[in-house]
Amino acid sequence: MKTSLGPIQYCWPKEKVVEFYETVAQSSVPLVYLGETVCSRRRELKFSDYLALAQMLKAAGKEVVLSTLTLIEAQSEFAELKKQVENGEFTIEANDVGAIYLAKEQGIPFVCGPSINSYNAATLKKFASWGMQRFVMPLELSKAWLTQVLEDLAPRQVEVEVFGHGFMPLAHSARCFTARHKGLTKDKCQTICIENPEGLLVQTQEDQPLLRLNGIQTQSANYMDLCDQQTQMQALGVDYFRISPSSLASIALADELPAKSASHDRQCNGYWHQLPGLTLS
Amino acid sequence: MELLCPAGNLASLKVALNAGADAVYLGLKNDTNARSFAGLNFTPEKLAQAVKLTQQAGKKIFLTINTFPKPGEEQRWYQAIDLAADTGVDALIMADLSLLDYAHSRYPHLPLHLSVQASATNLGALSLYKQEFNIDRVVLPRVLSMKQVRDLSKVTPVDLEVFAFGSLCIMAEGRCHLSSYVTGQSPNTGGSCSPAKHVRWQDVGDSQQTRLNDVLIDQSGKDEQMGYPVVCKGRYTTSDSQEASHLLESPTSLNTLSLLPELAKARVVSLKIEGRQRSPAYVEQVTRVWRQAIDTYLSDPAAYTTQAQWDQALAKVSEGQVTTLGAYERTWQ
């Protein structure tokens, strides 16, 4: 099993993103996803900037995948998506069925991201017939689910990736929760989410960490941490263990992953064990 | 424009038809639909009765099979499709790709509507479902602005159905894990958002606590009116504010009566009323008001305005007695 770095889900200043990927280029991580997956109003980096970073990583020997927006609402966002899919060089991670359509039409291979609803083998086979090369297991599913699906998929034509570490993207809305919290409207948001490089922590009235506001995205308050499940994943035939970046430290974690066990710090792993996602089992 | 009303049981179905629904939607009594609350939904026998009643009334009936089959248990969903085809429903409302594939290949003449749980919001997604499974219609998630609905209507290869009234889901439906994150069950996997068995209300001193699987979702005065507890409508604090507030959304219902002319101009074919889990009294009240509104609009589109008594009647059956235009209105976003 190899390691992958998922797309940065937060709005980071351009120089921080560039620094991040320059460090990734020096690491041993073989597979890197990059691109804006949350909000089209974030314009710190343009598509051309991501493309340049992708080329730099490719030159450093990485396999690179361009991740696309999760919730595509405006025609302008669909036009931008088309540009990404037709980049002529890199595979894309489809985070909306609209991206799958474009990839399929162009005969371009793609990866199904975790927000694509692939809940059974028949669906995955259909995606594979349209050019899917790899899929990331949807977040709310479990080891038991994966075991059954991989059995149903045999002989397997596609690779499988599991979101193994990081704050989980749980939902996407039209509403920008960060802007609203700061008393701003979405249309004049000043990209205020840049002030929360790990999202904004939300707690219950009993101070239980529950969620993270990241613009239009709602995340888990705690890390999903499946580092201690690597042996089981390996045995199942999982190809990639995904680390979702929240800081430069994520690169070090990815670099040294096989030696890491779970950290027990702000952690949850319920979904993998068929429990509520926020549970630590 | 079709008025499409919810039927959680035969009683609701009958009042919906009497009160002026053009079509009704319903689910089977199992986890093949995303409203599998105890006491709701239809056995095969009741479904047959429902089809007969609806067709006698000259109206349409759609069956919702909009959860995602579990590996190894797919037969239950396939059987639901077979049953629907045999019973003669007018359309199936589905989200899972493998089910659309199954229904399209076996029953090519049975119309398919893409459920809101498929979370299809753009031309690409609609084109794929049209091309591969020949869907007739899409139910749009409650995340598009009115302008975005209008823009999509100009290019869509399929008919559009929108949510017109009812509980407001603020996330892209079918891709929201908040319920399973807290309870282990979600509309996609278990058949409902915030399953009732995980909900607990508790009086503590002067206040009432609302818990979902032991997680404190809200705390309120005893007289305060509370909505059904879902994670996105709870009151929480943040690391920069200790005052608990509705950070995502307050308990409120969607009410688009004032948008009716715009929805008509955008060639929306169907107005959906949310609430299969609600009482027959709710279904009757809402159906009656919307029938009047649509008829008023159709008789003289230029003169249409929302009438105060409609809004008052709908407010009574709304969550928290508050209504909103939700994402249709850009300022909400």
Coordinates of C-alpha atoms in Angstrom, one line a residue:
Chain A
M1 CA 0.0 0.0 0.0
K2 CA 1.3 3.4 -0.9
T3 CA 0.5 6.9 0.4
S4 CA -1.3 9.7 -1.2
L5 CA -1.8 13.3 -0.3
G6 CA -5.4 14.5 -0.9
P7 CA -6.1 18.1 -2.1
I8 CA -5.7 20.9 0.4
Q9 CA -9.3 21.7 1.4
Y10 CA -8.6 25.1 3.0
C11 CA -8.0 28.5 1.7
W12 CA -4.3 29.1 2.2
P13 CA -2.3 32.0 1.0
K14 CA -0.6 31.3 -2.4
E15 CA 2.9 31.4 -0.9
K16 CA 1.9 28.8 1.7
V17 CA 0.4 26.5 -1.0
V18 CA 3.6 26.8 -3.1
E19 CA 5.8 26.1 -0.1
F20 CA 3.6 23.1 0.7
Y21 CA 4.1 21.6 -2.7
E22 CA 7.8 22.4 -2.9
T23 CA 8.1 20.4 0.3
V24 CA 6.0 17.6 -1.1
A25 CA 8.3 17.5 -4.1
Q26 CA 11.2 16.7 -1.8
S27 CA 9.2 13.9 0.0
S28 CA 8.8 10.3 -0.8
V29 CA 5.0 10.6 -1.3
P30 CA 4.3 9.0 -4.7
L31 CA 0.7 10.3 -5.4
V32 CA -0.4 13.9 -5.0
Y33 CA -3.9 15.4 -5.6
L34 CA -4.2 19.2 -6.0
G35 CA -6.8 21.8 -6.9
E36 CA -9.7 23.7 -5.4
T37 CA -12.4 21.3 -4.3
V38 CA -14.5 23.6 -2.1
C39 CA -15.3 27.0 -3.4
S40 CA -14.8 28.8 -6.7
R41 CA -14.6 32.1 -5.0
R42 CA -11.2 31.2 -3.6
R43 CA -8.8 32.8 -6.1
E44 CA -5.5 32.7 -4.4
L45 CA -4.4 30.2 -7.0
K46 CA -5.7 30.2 -10.5
F47 CA -6.0 27.0 -12.6
S48 CA -2.7 28.0 -14.3
D49 CA -1.0 28.1 -10.9
Y50 CA -2.2 24.6 -10.0
L51 CA -1.1 23.4 -13.4
A52 CA 2.4 24.8 -12.9
L53 CA 2.6 23.1 -9.5
A54 CA 1.4 19.9 -11.0
Q55 CA 4.1 20.1 -13.6
M56 CA 6.7 20.8 -10.9
L57 CA 5.6 17.7 -8.9
K58 CA 5.5 15.6 -12.0
A59 CA 9.1 16.6 -12.8
A60 CA 10.0 15.6 -9.2
G61 CA 8.7 12.1 -10.1
K62 CA 5.2 12.3 -8.6
E63 CA 2.0 10.9 -10.0
V64 CA -0.3 14.0 -10.1
V65 CA -4.1 14.2 -10.2
L66 CA -6.0 17.4 -10.5
S67 CA -8.9 17.5 -8.1
T68 CA -12.1 19.2 -9.2
L69 CA -14.8 21.2 -7.4
T70 CA -17.3 19.2 -5.3
L71 CA -20.4 21.3 -5.7
I72 CA -20.9 22.7 -9.2
E73 CA -23.7 25.2 -9.3
A74 CA -23.0 28.0 -11.8
Q75 CA -22.5 27.7 -15.5
S76 CA -19.1 29.5 -15.0
E77 CA -18.0 26.7 -12.7
F78 CA -19.0 24.1 -15.2
A79 CA -17.0 25.9 -17.9
E80 CA -14.0 26.0 -15.6
L81 CA -14.4 22.3 -14.9
K82 CA -14.3 21.6 -18.6
K83 CA -11.0 23.4 -18.8
Q84 CA -9.6 21.3 -16.0
V85 CA -10.7 18.0 -17.5
E86 CA -9.3 18.9 -20.9
N87 CA -5.9 20.0 -19.5
G88 CA -4.3 17.5 -21.9
E89 CA -1.8 16.1 -19.4
F90 CA -3.1 15.1 -16.0
T91 CA -5.8 12.7 -14.7
I92 CA -8.6 14.3 -12.8
E93 CA -10.3 13.5 -9.5
A94 CA -14.0 13.8 -10.2
N95 CA -15.8 15.1 -7.1
D96 CA -19.1 15.6 -9.0
V97 CA -20.8 13.5 -11.6
G98 CA -20.5 16.4 -14.0
A99 CA -16.8 15.9 -14.1
I100 CA -17.3 12.2 -14.8
Y101 CA -19.5 13.1 -17.8
L102 CA -16.8 15.4 -19.2
A103 CA -14.0 12.8 -18.7
K104 CA -16.1 10.1 -20.3
E105 CA -17.0 12.2 -23.3
Q106 CA -13.3 13.0 -23.9
G107 CA -12.1 9.5 -23.2
I108 CA -9.9 10.8 -20.4
P109 CA -9.2 8.4 -17.4
F110 CA -10.4 9.7 -14.0
V111 CA -10.4 9.0 -10.3
C112 CA -13.7 9.0 -8.3
G113 CA -13.2 11.2 -5.3
P114 CA -14.8 10.5 -1.9
S115 CA -17.8 12.7 -2.6
I116 CA -19.0 10.5 -5.5
N117 CA -21.7 8.2 -4.4
S118 CA -20.2 4.8 -5.1
Y119 CA -22.1 2.6 -2.7
N120 CA -21.8 -0.8 -4.5
A121 CA -19.8 -2.8 -6.9
A122 CA -22.4 -2.5 -9.8
T123 CA -22.0 1.3 -9.6
L124 CA -18.2 1.1 -9.5
K125 CA -18.2 -1.3 -12.5
K126 CA -20.2 1.2 -14.4
F127 CA -17.7 4.0 -13.5
A128 CA -14.9 1.7 -14.5
S129 CA -16.5 1.1 -17.9
W130 CA -16.5 4.9 -18.4
G131 CA -12.8 5.3 -17.6
M132 CA -12.5 5.3 -13.8
Q133 CA -9.1 4.0 -12.8
R134 CA -9.3 4.4 -9.1
F135 CA -11.9 5.3 -6.5
V136 CA -11.7 6.8 -3.0
M137 CA -14.1 5.0 -0.7
P138 CA -17.0 7.3 0.3
L139 CA -16.3 8.5 3.8
E140 CA -19.3 7.1 5.7
L141 CA -18.5 3.5 4.6
S142 CA -16.6 0.8 6.5
K143 CA -14.0 -1.9 6.4
A144 CA -16.8 -4.5 6.2
W145 CA -18.3 -2.6 3.2
L146 CA -14.9 -2.5 1.4
T147 CA -14.3 -6.2 2.0
Q148 CA -17.6 -7.1 0.4
V149 CA -17.2 -4.7 -2.5
L150 CA -13.7 -5.8 -3.3
E151 CA -15.0 -9.4 -3.4
D152 CA -17.8 -8.3 -5.7
L153 CA -15.4 -6.5 -8.0
A154 CA -13.0 -9.4 -8.5
P155 CA -11.1 -9.7 -10.8
R156 CA -10.5 -6.1 -10.0
Q157 CA -9.7 -3.6 -12.8
V158 CA -9.5 -0.5 -10.6
E159 CA -7.4 0.7 -7.8
V160 CA -8.8 1.6 -4.4
E161 CA -7.9 4.4 -2.0
V162 CA -9.0 5.0 1.5
F163 CA -9.3 8.4 3.2
G164 CA -7.1 7.4 6.2
H165 CA -6.1 10.6 8.0
G166 CA -7.4 14.1 8.2
F167 CA -10.4 16.2 8.9
M168 CA -13.3 14.7 7.0
P169 CA -15.4 16.7 4.5
L170 CA -18.9 15.8 5.7
A171 CA -21.2 18.2 3.7
H172 CA -21.4 21.0 1.2
S173 CA -23.9 23.8 1.1
A174 CA -24.8 26.8 -1.0
R175 CA -24.4 28.9 2.1
C176 CA -21.0 30.0 3.2
F177 CA -20.9 29.4 6.9
T178 CA -17.6 31.2 7.5
A179 CA -18.7 34.4 5.8
R180 CA -22.0 34.3 7.7
H181 CA -20.3 33.7 11.0
K182 CA -18.1 36.8 10.3
G183 CA -21.2 38.9 9.4
L184 CA -20.4 38.9 5.6
T185 CA -22.4 37.9 2.6
K186 CA -21.2 35.2 0.3
D187 CA -21.0 37.6 -2.6
K188 CA -18.8 40.0 -0.6
C189 CA -17.0 37.4 1.5
Q190 CA -13.5 38.8 1.2
T191 CA -12.4 35.2 1.1
I192 CA -12.5 35.4 4.9
C193 CA -12.0 31.6 5.2
I194 CA -8.3 32.4 4.6
E195 CA -8.2 33.3 8.3
N196 CA -9.0 29.7 9.3
P197 CA -6.2 27.5 7.9
E198 CA -7.7 24.4 9.5
G199 CA -11.3 25.6 9.4
L200 CA -13.2 27.1 12.3
L201 CA -13.8 24.7 15.2
V202 CA -17.5 24.2 16.3
Q203 CA -18.3 22.8 19.7
T204 CA -21.5 21.7 21.4
Q205 CA -22.8 23.7 24.4
E206 CA -21.0 21.1 26.5
D207 CA -17.7 21.9 24.7
Q208 CA -17.6 18.7 22.7
P209 CA -15.7 19.4 19.5
L210 CA -18.2 18.6 16.7
L211 CA -17.6 20.3 13.4
R212 CA -15.3 22.5 11.5
L213 CA -16.6 25.4 9.3
N214 CA -14.6 25.7 6.1
G215 CA -16.5 28.1 3.9
I216 CA -19.4 26.2 2.2
Q217 CA -18.0 22.9 3.5
T218 CA -18.6 21.3 6.9
Q219 CA -15.9 19.1 8.2
S220 CA -15.5 16.8 11.2
A221 CA -14.0 18.5 14.3
N222 CA -11.6 15.6 14.8
Y223 CA -9.1 13.8 12.6
M224 CA -10.2 10.6 11.0
D225 CA -7.1 8.5 11.9
L226 CA -6.8 5.0 10.5
C227 CA -3.0 4.8 10.8
D228 CA -3.2 1.7 13.0
Q229 CA -5.3 0.0 10.3
Q230 CA -2.6 -0.1 7.7
T231 CA -2.0 -3.9 8.0
Q232 CA -5.7 -4.7 7.6
M233 CA -5.9 -2.3 4.5
Q234 CA -2.9 -3.9 3.0
A235 CA -4.4 -7.4 3.5
L236 CA -7.6 -6.2 1.8
G237 CA -5.7 -4.9 -1.2
V238 CA -6.1 -1.2 -0.6
D239 CA -3.7 0.6 -3.1
Y240 CA -3.5 4.0 -1.4
F241 CA -3.8 5.4 2.0
R242 CA -4.9 9.1 1.7
I243 CA -3.7 11.8 4.0
S244 CA -5.7 14.9 3.8
P245 CA -3.4 17.9 4.4
S246 CA -4.1 20.3 7.2
S247 CA -0.5 21.7 7.6
L248 CA 3.1 21.1 6.5
A249 CA 3.1 18.4 9.2
S250 CA 0.8 16.3 7.0
I251 CA 3.7 15.9 4.6
A252 CA 6.0 14.5 7.3
L253 CA 3.2 12.1 8.3
A254 CA 2.7 11.0 4.7
D255 CA 6.5 10.6 4.3
E256 CA 6.8 8.3 7.4
L257 CA 3.4 6.7 7.3
P258 CA 4.3 3.0 7.3
A259 CA 5.9 3.5 10.7
K260 CA 3.0 5.4 12.2
S261 CA 0.3 4.1 14.4
A262 CA -2.8 6.1 15.4
S263 CA -2.1 9.3 17.3
H264 CA -5.0 9.4 19.7
D265 CA -5.0 13.2 19.5
R266 CA -8.3 14.8 18.4
Q267 CA -9.1 11.5 16.7
C268 CA -12.1 9.5 15.4
N269 CA -12.4 6.4 13.3
G270 CA -16.0 5.3 13.7
Y271 CA -16.9 4.9 10.0
W272 CA -14.3 2.3 9.4
H273 CA -15.7 0.2 12.2
Q274 CA -19.3 0.6 11.2
L275 CA -20.0 3.1 14.0
P276 CA -21.0 6.8 14.0
G277 CA -18.2 8.7 12.3
L278 CA -17.3 10.8 15.3
T279 CA -16.7 7.7 17.5
L280 CA -13.2 6.6 18.5
S281 CA -13.1 2.9 18.7
Chain B
M1 CA -46.8 23.1 -13.5
E2 CA -47.4 19.9 -11.6
L3 CA -48.2 20.0 -7.8
L4 CA -46.4 17.0 -6.4
C5 CA -47.4 16.0 -2.8
P6 CA -46.0 13.6 -0.2
A7 CA -47.8 10.5 0.9
G8 CA -46.4 8.8 4.0
N9 CA -49.5 6.6 4.1
L10 CA -52.9 6.0 2.5
A11 CA -54.6 8.7 4.6
S12 CA -52.1 11.3 3.4
L13 CA -52.4 10.1 -0.2
K14 CA -56.2 10.5 -0.1
V15 CA -56.2 14.0 1.3
A16 CA -53.5 15.0 -1.1
L17 CA -55.6 13.9 -4.1
N18 CA -58.8 15.5 -2.6
A19 CA -57.0 18.8 -1.9
G20 CA -55.7 19.1 -5.5
A21 CA -52.4 17.4 -5.9
D22 CA -51.6 16.6 -9.6
A23 CA -49.2 13.8 -8.5
V24 CA -48.1 12.1 -5.3
Y25 CA -44.9 10.4 -4.3
L26 CA -44.3 7.6 -1.8
G27 CA -42.0 4.9 -0.6
L28 CA -42.0 1.2 0.3
K29 CA -42.0 0.1 3.9
N30 CA -38.3 -0.7 4.1
D31 CA -34.9 0.9 3.7
T32 CA -35.2 1.4 -0.1
N33 CA -36.3 5.0 0.4
A34 CA -34.7 7.8 2.3
R35 CA -37.7 8.4 4.7
S36 CA -37.8 5.0 6.3
F37 CA -39.3 6.1 9.6
A38 CA -41.3 3.6 11.7
G39 CA -45.1 3.7 10.9
L40 CA -44.6 5.3 7.5
N41 CA -44.7 4.0 3.9
F42 CA -46.4 1.3 1.9
T43 CA -46.5 -2.5 1.8
P44 CA -46.9 -4.0 -1.7
E45 CA -50.6 -4.4 -1.0
K46 CA -51.0 -0.8 0.1
L47 CA -49.0 0.3 -2.9
A48 CA -51.4 -1.5 -5.2
Q49 CA -54.3 0.3 -3.5
A50 CA -52.5 3.6 -3.8
V51 CA -51.9 3.2 -7.5
K52 CA -55.5 2.3 -8.0
L53 CA -56.8 5.3 -6.0
T54 CA -54.5 7.7 -7.7
Q55 CA -55.2 6.5 -11.2
Q56 CA -58.9 6.5 -10.6
A57 CA -58.5 10.1 -9.7
G58 CA -56.7 10.8 -12.9
K59 CA -53.5 11.7 -11.1
K60 CA -49.9 10.4 -11.2
I61 CA -48.1 8.3 -8.7
F62 CA -44.3 8.1 -8.3
L63 CA -42.4 5.6 -6.2
T64 CA -39.2 6.7 -4.4
I65 CA -36.4 4.1 -4.4
N66 CA -33.7 6.6 -3.5
T67 CA -31.3 5.0 -1.0
F68 CA -28.1 3.3 -2.1
P69 CA -28.0 -0.5 -2.2
K70 CA -25.8 -2.2 0.4
P71 CA -23.2 -4.7 -1.1
G72 CA -24.6 -8.2 -0.9
E73 CA -28.2 -6.9 -0.3
E74 CA -28.9 -5.4 -3.8
Q75 CA -31.8 -7.9 -4.4
R76 CA -34.1 -5.9 -2.1
W77 CA -33.7 -2.8 -4.3
Y78 CA -34.1 -4.8 -7.5
Q79 CA -37.2 -6.4 -6.2
A80 CA -38.6 -2.9 -5.3
I81 CA -38.1 -1.9 -9.0
D82 CA -39.7 -5.1 -10.3
L83 CA -42.7 -4.5 -7.9
A84 CA -43.0 -0.9 -9.1
A85 CA -43.0 -2.0 -12.7
D86 CA -45.6 -4.7 -12.1
T87 CA -47.9 -2.4 -10.0
G88 CA -48.0 0.3 -12.7
V89 CA -46.6 3.4 -11.0
D90 CA -46.1 6.3 -13.3
A91 CA -42.4 6.9 -12.5
L92 CA -39.5 5.8 -10.3
I93 CA -37.5 8.3 -8.3
M94 CA -34.0 7.0 -7.9
A95 CA -30.4 8.1 -7.1
D96 CA -28.1 5.1 -7.3
L97 CA -26.5 4.6 -10.7
S98 CA -26.7 0.8 -10.6
L99 CA -30.5 1.0 -9.9
L100 CA -31.0 3.5 -12.7
D101 CA -29.1 1.0 -14.9
Y102 CA -31.2 -1.9 -13.8
A103 CA -34.5 -0.1 -14.3
H104 CA -33.5 1.4 -17.6
S105 CA -32.3 -1.9 -19.1
R106 CA -35.3 -4.0 -17.9
Y107 CA -38.2 -1.5 -18.0
P108 CA -37.2 1.0 -20.7
H109 CA -40.7 2.4 -20.9
L110 CA -40.9 3.1 -17.2
P111 CA -40.1 6.8 -16.7
L112 CA -37.2 7.6 -14.4
H113 CA -36.8 10.7 -12.3
L114 CA -33.4 11.5 -10.8
S115 CA -33.8 11.8 -7.0
V116 CA -32.5 14.8 -5.1
Q117 CA -30.3 12.2 -3.4
A118 CA -28.3 12.0 -6.6
S119 CA -27.1 15.6 -5.9
A120 CA -27.2 16.6 -9.6
T121 CA -26.8 20.3 -9.9
N122 CA -25.2 20.9 -13.3
L123 CA -25.4 20.3 -17.0
G124 CA -22.7 17.7 -17.0
A125 CA -24.4 15.5 -14.4
L126 CA -27.8 15.8 -16.1
S127 CA -26.3 15.0 -19.5
L128 CA -24.7 11.8 -18.2
Y129 CA -27.9 10.5 -16.5
K130 CA -29.9 11.4 -19.7
Q131 CA -27.5 9.8 -22.0
E132 CA -27.0 6.6 -20.1
F133 CA -30.4 6.0 -18.4
N134 CA -32.7 8.3 -20.4
I135 CA -34.1 10.0 -17.2
D136 CA -37.0 12.3 -17.9
R137 CA -36.7 14.6 -14.9
V138 CA -34.3 15.7 -12.2
V139 CA -35.3 16.8 -8.7
L140 CA -32.9 19.7 -8.0
P141 CA -31.1 19.9 -4.6
R142 CA -32.0 22.9 -2.5
V143 CA -28.6 24.5 -3.1
L144 CA -29.2 26.5 -6.3
S145 CA -30.1 30.1 -6.5
M146 CA -33.1 31.2 -8.6
K147 CA -30.7 32.5 -11.2
Q148 CA -28.8 29.2 -11.3
V149 CA -32.1 27.3 -11.8
R150 CA -33.0 29.7 -14.6
D151 CA -29.6 29.3 -16.3
L152 CA -29.8 25.5 -15.9
S153 CA -33.3 25.5 -17.4
K154 CA -32.0 27.0 -20.6
V155 CA -29.6 24.1 -21.3
T156 CA -31.0 21.1 -19.4
P157 CA -31.7 17.9 -21.4
V158 CA -34.4 16.9 -18.9
D159 CA -37.3 18.4 -17.1
L160 CA -36.7 20.2 -13.8
E161 CA -38.5 19.6 -10.5
V162 CA -37.8 21.8 -7.5
F163 CA -38.7 21.8 -3.8
A164 CA -41.3 24.4 -3.3
F165 CA -42.3 23.9 0.3
G166 CA -41.3 22.0 3.4
S167 CA -38.4 21.3 5.7
L168 CA -35.3 23.0 4.5
C169 CA -32.3 20.8 3.8
I170 CA -29.3 23.2 3.4
M171 CA -26.7 20.7 2.2
A172 CA -26.3 19.2 -1.2
E173 CA -28.5 16.2 -0.6
G174 CA -27.2 12.7 -1.0
R175 CA -23.7 13.9 -0.2
C176 CA -24.2 15.0 3.4
H177 CA -22.7 12.8 6.1
L178 CA -23.8 14.8 9.1
S179 CA -26.4 12.3 10.2
S180 CA -24.1 9.3 9.9
Y181 CA -21.3 11.2 11.5
V182 CA -23.4 11.5 14.7
T183 CA -25.8 8.6 14.6
G184 CA -24.2 6.0 12.2
Q185 CA -27.2 6.3 9.9
S186 CA -27.9 8.5 7.0
P187 CA -30.5 8.9 4.2
N188 CA -28.0 7.2 1.9
T189 CA -27.3 4.2 4.0
G190 CA -30.0 3.7 6.6
G191 CA -33.0 5.5 5.2
S192 CA -33.3 8.6 7.2
C193 CA -31.6 11.8 8.4
S194 CA -31.4 11.9 12.3
P195 CA -33.2 8.6 12.9
A196 CA -35.8 9.0 15.6
K197 CA -34.4 6.3 17.8
H198 CA -31.3 8.4 18.4
V199 CA -33.3 11.5 19.5
R200 CA -33.7 12.3 23.2
W201 CA -35.3 15.4 24.8
Q202 CA -34.4 16.0 28.5
D203 CA -35.6 18.6 31.0
V204 CA -32.7 20.0 32.9
G205 CA -33.6 22.7 35.4
D206 CA -35.2 25.6 33.4
S207 CA -34.0 24.3 30.1
Q208 CA -34.7 21.5 27.7
Q209 CA -31.8 19.6 26.1
T210 CA -32.0 18.0 22.7
R211 CA -29.6 15.1 22.2
L212 CA -28.8 13.1 19.1
N213 CA -27.1 9.9 20.0
D214 CA -26.0 11.7 23.3
V215 CA -24.5 14.6 21.4
L216 CA -26.0 17.9 22.7
I217 CA -27.5 19.4 19.6
D218 CA -29.4 22.2 21.3
Q219 CA -30.5 23.7 24.6
S220 CA -33.5 25.9 25.0
G221 CA -36.1 27.5 27.2
K222 CA -39.0 25.1 27.9
D223 CA -41.4 27.4 26.1
E224 CA -39.3 27.8 23.0
Q225 CA -40.5 25.9 19.9
M226 CA -38.0 23.4 18.7
G227 CA -37.7 21.9 15.2
Y228 CA -36.8 18.2 14.6
P229 CA -33.2 17.8 15.7
V230 CA -30.8 17.6 12.9
V231 CA -27.1 18.3 13.2
C232 CA -27.2 21.3 10.8
K233 CA -30.0 23.1 12.8
G234 CA -28.4 22.9 16.2
R235 CA -26.9 25.7 18.3
Y236 CA -23.2 25.6 18.9
T237 CA -20.2 27.7 20.0
T238 CA -17.0 28.3 18.1
S239 CA -13.4 28.8 19.2
D240 CA -13.9 32.6 18.7
S241 CA -17.4 32.9 20.2
Q242 CA -18.8 31.3 23.3
E243 CA -22.3 32.4 22.6
A244 CA -24.3 29.4 21.2
S245 CA -26.0 30.1 17.9
H246 CA -27.4 28.5 14.8
L247 CA -24.1 28.5 13.0
L248 CA -25.4 26.6 10.0
E249 CA -29.2 27.2 9.9
S250 CA -32.1 27.7 12.3
P251 CA -35.1 25.5 12.3
T252 CA -37.1 26.9 9.4
S253 CA -39.1 25.8 6.4
L254 CA -38.8 26.6 2.7
N255 CA -41.7 28.5 1.2
T256 CA -41.4 29.6 -2.4
L257 CA -45.0 30.9 -2.9
S258 CA -43.5 34.3 -3.9
L259 CA -41.2 32.7 -6.4
L260 CA -44.0 30.9 -8.3
P261 CA -44.0 33.2 -11.3
E262 CA -40.2 32.9 -11.6
L263 CA -40.3 29.1 -11.3
A264 CA -43.0 29.0 -14.0
K265 CA -40.9 31.2 -16.3
A266 CA -37.9 28.9 -15.8
R267 CA -40.1 26.1 -17.2
V268 CA -39.9 24.1 -13.9
V269 CA -42.4 21.3 -14.6
S270 CA -43.0 20.2 -11.0
L271 CA -43.3 21.8 -7.6
K272 CA -42.5 19.3 -4.9
I273 CA -43.9 19.5 -1.4
E274 CA -41.6 18.0 1.2
G275 CA -42.9 16.0 4.1
R276 CA -43.7 12.3 3.7
Q277 CA -43.0 12.0 7.5
R278 CA -45.6 14.7 8.3
S279 CA -49.3 14.2 9.2
P280 CA -52.3 14.0 6.8
A281 CA -53.4 17.4 8.3
Y282 CA -50.1 18.9 7.1
V283 CA -50.4 17.4 3.6
E284 CA -54.0 18.6 3.3
Q285 CA -53.2 22.2 4.4
V286 CA -50.2 22.6 2.3
T287 CA -51.7 21.0 -0.8
R288 CA -54.8 23.2 -0.5
V289 CA -52.8 26.4 -0.4
W290 CA -50.5 25.5 -3.2
R291 CA -53.4 24.4 -5.4
Q292 CA -55.0 27.8 -4.9
A293 CA -51.7 29.5 -5.6
I294 CA -51.0 27.6 -8.8
D295 CA -54.5 28.1 -10.1
T296 CA -54.4 31.8 -9.3
Y297 CA -51.2 32.1 -11.1
L298 CA -52.3 30.1 -14.2
S299 CA -55.6 32.1 -14.5
D300 CA -53.8 35.4 -14.7
P301 CA -50.0 35.2 -14.5
A302 CA -49.4 38.9 -14.7
A303 CA -51.7 39.6 -11.7
Y304 CA -50.2 37.0 -9.4
T305 CA -49.2 38.0 -5.9
T306 CA -48.8 35.9 -2.8
Q307 CA -51.8 36.2 -0.5
A308 CA -51.4 36.8 3.2
Q309 CA -53.8 34.1 4.2
W310 CA -51.7 31.5 2.2
D311 CA -48.5 32.5 4.0
Q312 CA -50.4 32.4 7.3
A313 CA -51.8 29.0 6.7
L314 CA -48.4 27.7 5.7
A315 CA -46.6 29.3 8.6
K316 CA -48.7 27.3 11.0
V317 CA -47.3 24.0 9.6
S318 CA -43.8 25.3 9.2
E319 CA -40.8 24.3 11.3
G320 CA -40.3 27.0 14.0
Q321 CA -43.3 28.8 12.3
V322 CA -40.6 30.5 10.2
T323 CA -40.2 30.3 6.4
T324 CA -37.4 31.2 4.1
L325 CA -36.6 31.2 0.4
G326 CA -33.4 29.4 1.2
A327 CA -30.7 29.1 -1.4
Y328 CA -33.0 30.4 -4.1
E329 CA -32.3 33.8 -2.7
R330 CA -28.7 34.9 -3.0
T331 CA -28.7 36.8 0.3
W332 CA -29.5 33.6 2.2
Q333 CA -26.3 32.0 0.8

